[in-house]
Amino acid sequence: MELWDVYNEERIRTGRTMVRGRQMKPGDYHLIVHIAIINSQGQMLIQRRQLTKKGWAGKWDISVGGCAMKGESSKQAAQRELQEELGIDLCFEEKRAAFTINFKEGFDDIYIFNGDYDLSELSLQENEVLAVKWVKSDEIMDMIDRDEFVPYQKSYIRLIFDTASRPVYL
């Protein structure tokens, strides 16, 4: 059973928690994080979600994503998710989210960083990640069109790639 902190619309913790999977109350929000890794070839590391995952099973997705657990900051959640899903140990102490997207039930902090990783050296979380690969932006757009990728807005994917090319955000 996963517990999340409940936030108000100003992104302040309310002191309450909720169980993952339960219906959010109006005016309650939770925090999620995504990490996009872009290599020196201008490709994003993407992961294929396990076939048993609830929500978008078997679809390709951004490098890493997940919910912040009770008591975690955005940076702590991002560091934990990256370690759990891909086995990459990266300190987020001096990193900050490149941007945040507000969605109906919460806040999504997107971290972007550059790195060249040998896919064979990654340690994939068996119950979460089926496969990984490097792809260019236009390949992701085609995958969205073919319903092979989580159905993000294409402008969101473009924003990640555009932001990655601006080191001030890394």
XYZ file of C-alpha atoms in Angstrom:
170
model
C 0.000 0.000 0.000
C 1.501 3.298 -1.128
C 0.751 6.499 0.763
C 0.882 9.923 -0.851
C 0.966 13.326 0.776
C -2.093 15.422 -0.036
C -1.396 18.974 -1.231
C -3.658 21.981 -1.644
C -3.890 24.017 -4.848
C -0.922 26.142 -3.739
C 1.209 22.992 -3.540
C 1.384 23.080 0.242
C 1.163 19.795 2.119
C -2.106 19.572 4.033
C -0.795 17.120 6.633
C -3.145 14.472 5.285
C -2.257 11.396 3.270
C -4.129 9.189 0.854
C -3.766 5.632 -0.381
C -2.709 5.242 -4.012
C -5.607 4.201 -6.192
C -8.287 5.836 -4.093
C -10.400 8.661 -5.477
C -9.002 12.136 -4.812
C -11.327 14.600 -3.072
C -12.057 17.890 -4.849
C -9.329 20.389 -3.958
C -6.818 17.647 -3.084
C -3.699 17.116 -5.184
C -0.683 14.807 -5.299
C 2.841 15.057 -6.686
C 4.354 13.042 -9.498
C 7.741 13.266 -11.187
C 9.146 12.424 -14.604
C 12.789 12.216 -15.574
C 13.818 12.523 -19.211
C 17.350 11.471 -20.142
C 18.719 12.807 -23.427
C 21.985 11.464 -24.847
C 24.680 13.222 -26.884
C 22.998 11.999 -30.086
C 19.823 13.941 -29.220
C 17.886 10.792 -28.343
C 15.669 10.215 -25.334
C 15.957 7.070 -23.257
C 12.452 5.622 -23.220
C 11.042 2.670 -21.350
C 8.354 0.181 -22.240
C 5.917 -0.292 -19.398
C 5.353 -3.835 -18.193
C 2.348 -5.630 -19.645
C 0.943 -6.029 -16.122
C 1.048 -2.288 -15.297
C -2.202 -0.575 -14.480
C -2.577 2.197 -17.017
C -0.868 2.165 -20.410
C 0.400 -1.394 -20.032
C 2.953 -2.294 -22.695
C 3.224 1.271 -24.016
C 6.472 3.191 -24.316
C 7.001 6.113 -21.959
C 9.456 8.845 -20.957
C 12.661 7.595 -19.282
C 11.239 7.391 -15.732
C 8.121 8.450 -13.887
C 6.292 7.908 -10.642
C 4.514 9.318 -7.636
C 6.114 10.970 -4.653
C 5.574 8.898 -1.545
C 4.551 10.241 1.860
C 7.260 12.528 3.209
C 9.248 12.734 -0.044
C 10.184 15.935 -1.783
C 10.054 16.124 -5.555
C 13.843 15.657 -5.759
C 13.779 12.656 -3.416
C 10.998 11.036 -5.447
C 12.878 11.628 -8.716
C 16.111 10.195 -7.308
C 14.304 7.128 -5.915
C 12.324 6.466 -9.104
C 15.452 6.732 -11.283
C 17.303 4.284 -9.036
C 14.378 1.859 -8.797
C 13.357 1.784 -12.449
C 16.731 1.976 -14.237
C 19.371 1.442 -11.554
C 20.864 4.896 -12.153
C 22.138 6.516 -8.962
C 22.151 10.271 -9.485
C 22.153 12.953 -6.823
C 19.330 15.444 -7.323
C 20.525 17.804 -4.576
C 21.639 20.467 -7.054
C 19.034 19.715 -9.699
C 15.660 21.286 -10.067
C 12.673 20.472 -12.205
C 12.927 21.968 -15.672
C 9.199 22.664 -15.572
C 6.008 21.624 -13.813
C 2.726 20.690 -15.392
C -0.408 21.133 -13.342
C -2.973 18.442 -14.073
C -6.464 17.781 -12.710
C -5.315 15.902 -9.600
C -1.831 17.221 -9.018
C 1.544 18.517 -10.015
C 4.026 16.834 -12.371
C 7.659 17.941 -12.003
C 9.732 17.141 -15.083
C 13.491 16.763 -14.647
C 15.697 16.687 -17.730
C 19.344 15.766 -17.886
C 21.897 14.630 -20.401
C 23.667 11.322 -20.151
C 25.062 8.564 -22.326
C 24.121 5.236 -20.767
C 24.885 1.790 -22.107
C 21.482 0.099 -22.126
C 23.014 -3.267 -21.279
C 24.367 -1.825 -18.014
C 21.015 -0.547 -16.746
C 19.207 -2.497 -14.050
C 15.542 -2.545 -15.060
C 12.893 -2.886 -12.367
C 11.267 -6.152 -13.396
C 7.720 -5.361 -12.294
C 7.747 -1.893 -13.899
C 9.990 -1.835 -16.983
C 9.863 -4.331 -19.850
C 12.518 -2.746 -22.100
C 14.434 0.451 -22.828
C 15.807 2.075 -25.965
C 17.122 5.370 -27.311
C 14.916 7.251 -29.809
C 14.772 10.634 -31.530
C 11.894 13.051 -31.083
C 10.304 12.263 -34.457
C 10.301 8.548 -33.596
C 8.338 9.295 -30.430
C 5.852 11.338 -32.474
C 5.365 8.380 -34.823
C 4.949 6.039 -31.837
C 2.246 8.345 -30.424
C 0.461 8.247 -33.799
C 0.630 4.428 -33.823
C -0.689 4.254 -30.228
C 2.571 2.654 -29.039
C 3.502 5.480 -26.658
C 1.669 6.912 -23.652
C -0.669 9.471 -25.282
C 1.101 12.679 -24.291
C 0.528 15.840 -26.262
C 3.230 16.083 -28.920
C 3.984 19.623 -27.750
C 4.958 18.138 -24.362
C 7.522 15.843 -26.005
C 8.857 18.744 -28.105
C 9.155 20.885 -24.962
C 11.290 18.213 -23.282
C 13.663 18.020 -26.251
C 13.773 21.815 -26.631
C 14.453 22.290 -22.927
C 17.196 19.637 -22.963
C 19.131 21.674 -25.502
C 19.286 24.617 -23.053
C 21.898 23.765 -20.386
C 20.647 26.491 -18.059
C 17.816 24.122 -17.099
C 19.993 21.119 -16.342
